[in-house]
Coordinates of C-alpha atoms in Angstrom, one line a residue:
X8 CA 0.2 0.1 -0.2
X9 CA 1.5 3.5 -0.9
X10 CA 1.1 6.1 1.7
X11 CA 0.6 8.8 -0.8
X12 CA -2.6 11.0 -0.3
X13 CA -4.8 12.0 -2.8
X14 CA -7.5 14.9 -3.1
X15 CA -10.8 12.6 -3.4
X16 CA -13.8 14.1 -4.4
X17 CA -16.6 12.2 -2.8
X18 CA -19.8 13.1 -1.0
X19 CA -18.7 12.2 2.8
X20 CA -19.7 13.6 6.1
X21 CA -17.5 12.7 9.0
X22 CA -15.1 9.9 7.8
X23 CA -15.1 7.5 10.8
X24 CA -18.9 7.2 10.1
X25 CA -19.1 6.5 6.9
X26 CA -20.0 2.4 7.2
X27 CA -22.5 3.4 9.8
X28 CA -24.2 6.2 7.5
X29 CA -24.1 4.2 4.2
X30 CA -25.8 1.1 6.0
X31 CA -28.5 3.5 7.2
X32 CA -29.0 4.8 4.1
X33 CA -29.2 1.1 2.1
X34 CA -31.9 0.0 4.8
X35 CA -34.0 3.3 4.6
X36 CA -34.1 2.8 0.2
X37 CA -34.8 -0.9 0.3
X38 CA -36.7 -1.0 3.6
X39 CA -39.1 -3.9 2.0
X40 CA -36.1 -6.3 1.6
X41 CA -33.1 -5.5 4.5
X42 CA -33.4 -3.7 7.5
X43 CA -30.0 -3.5 10.4
X44 CA -30.7 -6.0 13.2
X45 CA -28.2 -4.2 15.0
X46 CA -25.1 -1.9 14.4
X47 CA -23.0 -3.7 11.6
X48 CA -25.9 -7.1 10.8
X49 CA -28.0 -6.7 7.6
X50 CA -31.0 -9.0 7.7
X51 CA -33.8 -10.0 5.9
X52 CA -37.2 -7.6 6.6
X53 CA -39.1 -10.7 5.9
X54 CA -37.1 -13.8 7.5
X55 CA -36.6 -17.2 6.1
X56 CA -38.5 -20.1 8.3
X57 CA -36.5 -21.2 10.9
X58 CA -37.0 -24.7 9.6
X59 CA -34.5 -24.0 6.4
X60 CA -30.6 -23.4 6.4
X61 CA -29.5 -20.0 7.2
X62 CA -26.6 -18.4 5.0
X63 CA -24.8 -15.6 6.6
X64 CA -21.3 -14.0 5.3
X65 CA -19.1 -10.9 6.5
X66 CA -16.6 -8.2 5.0
X67 CA -16.0 -5.0 5.0
X68 CA -17.7 -1.9 3.7
X69 CA -16.4 -0.3 0.4
X70 CA -17.5 -2.7 -1.8
X71 CA -21.1 -2.0 -2.2
X72 CA -23.2 -3.2 -3.3
X73 CA -21.6 -6.3 -1.6
X74 CA -21.8 -8.4 0.3
X75 CA -25.5 -6.7 1.9
X76 CA -26.9 -6.1 -1.3
X77 CA -27.5 -9.7 -1.6
X78 CA -29.3 -10.4 1.7
X79 CA -33.2 -11.1 0.9
X80 CA -35.3 -14.0 -0.1
X81 CA -33.8 -16.6 -1.7
X82 CA -30.0 -15.3 -1.2
X83 CA -28.7 -14.2 2.2
X84 CA -30.1 -13.9 5.4
X85 CA -27.5 -12.0 7.0
X86 CA -24.6 -9.9 6.3
X87 CA -21.9 -9.0 8.8
X88 CA -20.2 -5.8 8.0
X89 CA -16.8 -4.1 9.0
X90 CA -15.4 -0.8 8.5
X91 CA -14.1 0.2 5.7
X92 CA -11.8 -2.8 3.8
X93 CA -11.9 -4.2 7.2
X94 CA -13.3 -7.0 8.5
X95 CA -16.0 -7.2 11.4
X96 CA -14.4 -8.5 14.6
X97 CA -15.5 -12.2 16.0
X98 CA -17.7 -11.0 18.5
X99 CA -20.3 -9.4 15.9
X100 CA -20.0 -12.4 13.6
X101 CA -20.7 -14.5 16.7
X102 CA -23.9 -12.3 17.6
X103 CA -25.2 -13.0 13.9
X104 CA -24.7 -16.5 14.1
X105 CA -26.2 -17.2 17.7
X106 CA -29.3 -15.0 16.2
X107 CA -29.4 -17.5 13.2
X108 CA -28.7 -20.5 15.1
X109 CA -31.7 -23.1 14.5
X110 CA -31.6 -26.6 14.3
X111 CA -31.5 -26.9 10.2
X112 CA -28.0 -25.1 11.0
X113 CA -26.2 -22.0 9.7
X114 CA -23.7 -22.3 6.6
X115 CA -21.3 -19.3 7.2
X116 CA -19.4 -18.4 3.4
X117 CA -16.2 -16.4 4.0
X118 CA -14.5 -15.0 1.3
X119 CA -10.4 -15.9 1.6
X120 CA -8.9 -12.7 2.7
X121 CA -6.7 -13.1 6.0
X122 CA -8.9 -10.6 8.6
X123 CA -11.9 -12.1 7.2
X124 CA -10.4 -15.5 7.7
X125 CA -9.1 -14.6 11.3
X126 CA -12.5 -13.2 12.4
X127 CA -14.5 -15.9 10.8
X128 CA -12.1 -18.9 12.3
X129 CA -12.6 -16.9 15.8
X130 CA -16.4 -16.7 15.8
X131 CA -16.1 -20.5 15.0
X132 CA -14.2 -21.3 17.5
X133 CA -16.4 -19.5 20.3
X134 CA -19.8 -20.9 18.1
X135 CA -18.5 -24.3 18.6
X136 CA -17.9 -24.2 22.5
X137 CA -21.8 -22.5 22.5
X138 CA -22.8 -25.6 20.9
X139 CA -24.0 -23.7 17.6
X140 CA -24.6 -25.5 14.4
X141 CA -22.8 -23.8 11.8
X142 CA -20.4 -24.8 9.2
X143 CA -18.1 -22.5 7.2
X144 CA -17.1 -22.2 3.5
X145 CA -14.1 -20.5 2.2
X146 CA -14.5 -19.2 -1.2
X147 CA -11.1 -19.0 -3.1
X148 CA -11.7 -18.7 -6.8
X149 CA -9.0 -15.9 -8.3
X150 CA -6.4 -18.0 -10.6
X151 CA -3.9 -14.9 -10.7
X152 CA -1.9 -16.6 -8.7
X153 CA -1.4 -19.7 -10.9
X154 CA -3.8 -22.7 -11.7
X155 CA -1.2 -25.0 -9.4
X156 CA -1.9 -22.4 -6.7
X157 CA -3.2 -24.1 -3.4
X158 CA -6.7 -23.5 -2.7
X159 CA -5.9 -21.9 0.6
X160 CA -3.6 -19.4 -1.4
X161 CA -6.2 -18.4 -3.4
X162 CA -8.3 -15.2 -2.7
X163 CA -11.9 -14.9 -2.5
X164 CA -13.1 -12.2 -5.2
X165 CA -16.7 -11.5 -6.7
X166 CA -17.2 -15.3 -7.4
X167 CA -19.1 -15.3 -4.0
X168 CA -22.2 -13.5 -5.3
X169 CA -23.3 -16.1 -7.4
X170 CA -22.2 -19.0 -4.9
X171 CA -24.8 -16.7 -2.4
X172 CA -27.5 -17.2 -5.3
X173 CA -26.7 -21.0 -5.9
X174 CA -26.5 -22.0 -1.9
X175 CA -29.2 -19.3 -1.2
X176 CA -31.9 -21.3 -3.6
X177 CA -31.2 -24.7 -2.2
X178 CA -31.4 -23.5 1.3
X179 CA -34.5 -22.1 0.1
X180 CA -35.8 -25.1 -1.4
X181 CA -35.5 -27.1 2.2
X182 CA -32.5 -29.0 1.6
X183 CA -30.2 -29.8 4.9
X184 CA -27.1 -28.2 5.7
X185 CA -25.0 -31.1 4.1
X186 CA -26.7 -31.1 1.0
X187 CA -26.0 -27.0 0.6
X188 CA -23.2 -27.2 1.6
X189 CA -22.2 -29.9 -0.7
X190 CA -23.8 -28.2 -3.5
X191 CA -21.8 -24.6 -2.7
X192 CA -18.7 -26.5 -2.6
X193 CA -19.1 -28.0 -5.8
X194 CA -20.1 -24.5 -7.4
X195 CA -17.0 -23.2 -5.6
X196 CA -14.4 -25.4 -7.0
X197 CA -16.0 -25.3 -10.4
X198 CA -16.0 -21.4 -10.8
X199 CA -12.7 -19.3 -11.5
X200 CA -12.3 -15.2 -11.5
X201 CA -9.5 -13.3 -13.1
X202 CA -9.4 -9.4 -12.5
X203 CA -7.8 -6.5 -14.1
X204 CA -7.6 -3.3 -13.1
X205 CA -6.7 0.3 -15.4
X206 CA -6.2 3.1 -12.2
X207 CA -6.3 2.4 -8.4
X208 CA -8.6 3.5 -5.6
X209 CA -8.3 5.6 -2.9
X210 CA -9.4 4.8 1.0
X211 CA -12.2 7.1 1.5
X212 CA -11.4 7.2 5.4
X213 CA -7.9 8.9 5.0
X214 CA -7.5 9.6 1.4
X215 CA -4.5 7.4 0.7
X216 CA -4.2 5.7 -2.8
X217 CA -4.4 1.6 -2.4
X218 CA -3.1 1.0 -5.3
X219 CA -1.1 2.9 -8.5
X220 CA -0.7 2.3 -12.0
X221 CA 0.7 4.4 -14.8
X222 CA -1.1 5.8 -17.0
X223 CA -0.8 3.8 -20.2
X224 CA -0.5 0.7 -18.5
X225 CA -3.1 -1.9 -16.8
X226 CA -2.9 -5.2 -14.5
X227 CA -4.1 -8.7 -14.8
X228 CA -4.5 -10.0 -12.0
X229 CA -4.8 -7.4 -8.8
X230 CA -7.0 -8.0 -5.9
X231 CA -9.8 -6.4 -4.8
X232 CA -7.7 -4.2 -2.5
X233 CA -5.2 -2.7 -5.0
X234 CA -2.7 -6.1 -4.2
X235 CA -0.1 -7.1 -7.0
X236 CA -1.3 -9.2 -9.4
X237 CA 2.0 -9.7 -11.4
X238 CA 0.4 -9.3 -15.0
X239 CA 1.4 -5.3 -15.5
X240 CA 1.1 -4.7 -18.9
X241 CA 0.2 -1.9 -21.5
X242 CA -3.3 -1.0 -21.9
X243 CA -4.9 -3.8 -24.5
X244 CA -7.9 -3.4 -26.5
X245 CA -11.3 -4.7 -25.3
X246 CA -10.9 -7.9 -27.4
X247 CA -7.4 -8.4 -26.6
X248 CA -8.0 -8.2 -23.0
X249 CA -11.1 -10.3 -23.1
X250 CA -9.4 -13.2 -24.8
X251 CA -6.0 -12.9 -22.6
X252 CA -8.5 -13.2 -19.4
X253 CA -11.0 -15.8 -20.8
X254 CA -8.6 -18.5 -21.8
X255 CA -6.9 -19.3 -18.3
X256 CA -10.3 -19.4 -16.8
X257 CA -11.7 -22.2 -19.1
X258 CA -8.2 -23.9 -18.2
X259 CA -8.9 -23.6 -14.5
X260 CA -12.6 -24.6 -14.7
X261 CA -11.5 -27.5 -17.2
X262 CA -14.7 -26.3 -19.5
X263 CA -15.0 -28.4 -23.0
X264 CA -17.1 -28.4 -25.7
X265 CA -20.9 -29.2 -24.5
X266 CA -20.4 -28.0 -21.0
X267 CA -23.0 -25.0 -19.8
X268 CA -21.6 -22.2 -18.1
X269 CA -22.1 -18.5 -16.4
X270 CA -20.1 -15.6 -17.2
X271 CA -20.0 -12.5 -15.3
X272 CA -18.0 -9.4 -15.8
X273 CA -18.4 -7.6 -12.4
X274 CA -17.4 -3.8 -12.7
X275 CA -15.1 -2.8 -9.6
X276 CA -16.2 0.8 -9.5
X277 CA -15.3 3.4 -12.5
X278 CA -15.5 1.3 -15.8
X279 CA -18.6 1.9 -17.6
X280 CA -21.3 -0.8 -18.6
X281 CA -20.2 0.0 -22.2
X282 CA -16.4 -1.2 -22.0
X283 CA -17.8 -4.3 -19.6
X284 CA -20.4 -5.4 -22.5
X285 CA -17.5 -5.0 -25.0
X286 CA -15.8 -7.4 -22.7
X287 CA -18.3 -10.2 -22.3
X288 CA -19.3 -9.9 -26.1
X289 CA -15.7 -11.4 -27.0
X290 CA -15.1 -13.6 -23.9
X291 CA -18.9 -14.9 -25.1
X292 CA -17.4 -15.4 -28.4
X293 CA -13.9 -17.4 -27.5
X294 CA -16.5 -19.9 -25.3
X295 CA -19.1 -20.0 -28.2
X296 CA -16.3 -20.9 -30.5
X297 CA -14.9 -23.7 -28.3
X298 CA -18.7 -25.6 -28.1
X299 CA -18.9 -24.0 -24.4
X300 CA -22.6 -23.3 -23.7
X301 CA -23.0 -19.6 -21.7
X302 CA -26.6 -20.0 -20.1
X303 CA -26.4 -17.4 -17.5
X304 CA -24.6 -14.0 -18.0
X305 CA -24.3 -10.8 -16.2
X306 CA -22.5 -7.2 -16.6
X307 CA -22.8 -5.1 -13.9
X308 CA -21.2 -4.1 -10.5
X309 CA -21.9 -6.5 -7.8
X310 CA -18.6 -6.2 -5.8
X311 CA -16.6 -2.6 -6.3
X312 CA -13.6 -1.1 -5.0
X313 CA -14.3 2.6 -4.5
X314 CA -13.3 4.3 -8.0
X315 CA -11.2 1.9 -9.1
X316 CA -11.3 1.0 -12.9
X317 CA -11.3 -2.6 -14.1
X318 CA -13.1 -5.6 -13.9
X319 CA -13.2 -8.8 -12.6
X320 CA -14.2 -12.1 -15.1
X321 CA -16.0 -14.8 -13.5
X322 CA -16.8 -18.1 -15.3
X323 CA -18.5 -20.8 -13.2
X324 CA -19.3 -24.5 -15.2
X325 CA -22.4 -25.7 -14.2
X326 CA -23.8 -28.9 -13.2
X327 CA -27.4 -29.9 -14.0
X328 CA -28.5 -28.8 -10.1
X329 CA -26.8 -25.7 -10.8
X330 CA -29.3 -24.2 -13.5
X331 CA -32.4 -24.7 -11.6
X332 CA -30.9 -23.1 -8.6
X333 CA -29.6 -19.9 -10.3
X334 CA -33.1 -19.5 -11.9
X335 CA -34.9 -20.0 -9.1
X336 CA -36.5 -16.9 -7.3
X337 CA -34.9 -14.3 -5.4
X338 CA -35.8 -10.9 -4.4
X339 CA -32.8 -9.1 -3.0
X340 CA -31.8 -5.2 -3.6
X341 CA -29.1 -6.0 -6.0
X342 CA -30.1 -9.5 -7.6
X343 CA -33.8 -10.3 -8.7
X344 CA -35.3 -13.0 -10.6
X345 CA -39.2 -13.6 -10.4

């Protein structure tokens, strides 16, 4: 992380209150779907039946709409929110786990980032002592470190969002905790994400740049907090960039002719829908040329990094049971299927 402090052009009040104020505004805007259970715990306004598995996640603020944007019918039951780019503490997560404890159980979905994992492991230990019925799933679909990198060394990126959809639909359908976990684990293993950045972002609480790139360069593999990716190059065209990114994703999920997939282009804050649709077009055509079917596509911002320019490309190879789960109804502020 660089220490350079930039002039921020942002609409802010007290920087220390950003997370609390954004959650207040968010839950007021979508009061029919989400509400604040207590400070920094976002829950469904209309709770799921207690005989069904609950889904809980955690993560820092500053990545909106993730993760709280996907709390609602058919997806998450609760999102435990930290400060900007910082994991919530274990006591806050334990509070949510105790609230949602039930005979059917809880699936805790955690993105593989050091702070999130530390808080989750501590909360899981405390939950175990209290006899709570909770299982944990770690997402780790970033392939920027190489296809042979162990799962524990891969970061969790925006692939968590379609995983919320699949696991949430399974839970809503009344499947057991073991079944929901198995479906989500299988989906987790069959998705891969690669990110690219053209510009960095600033930390909204202190104005410091969290990453920097020369004006004529981009970096493939940059993490969502500006972590280095190792693939720095001069800026390529949309087609060249898409081609360079989709090929390793196809290899990572071992997609072959006849396979069904979901392709997502997730904008990270400052790249336009126009640009992202150009990228989707080329990636789709590469898959099509190899006989790989894209049965579900999405071009949107689902996990952002303030004003960073770039995107994350996510490819998920789908089993037969994943398809109806993706198509099942859900009703959250930022993902709705009717």
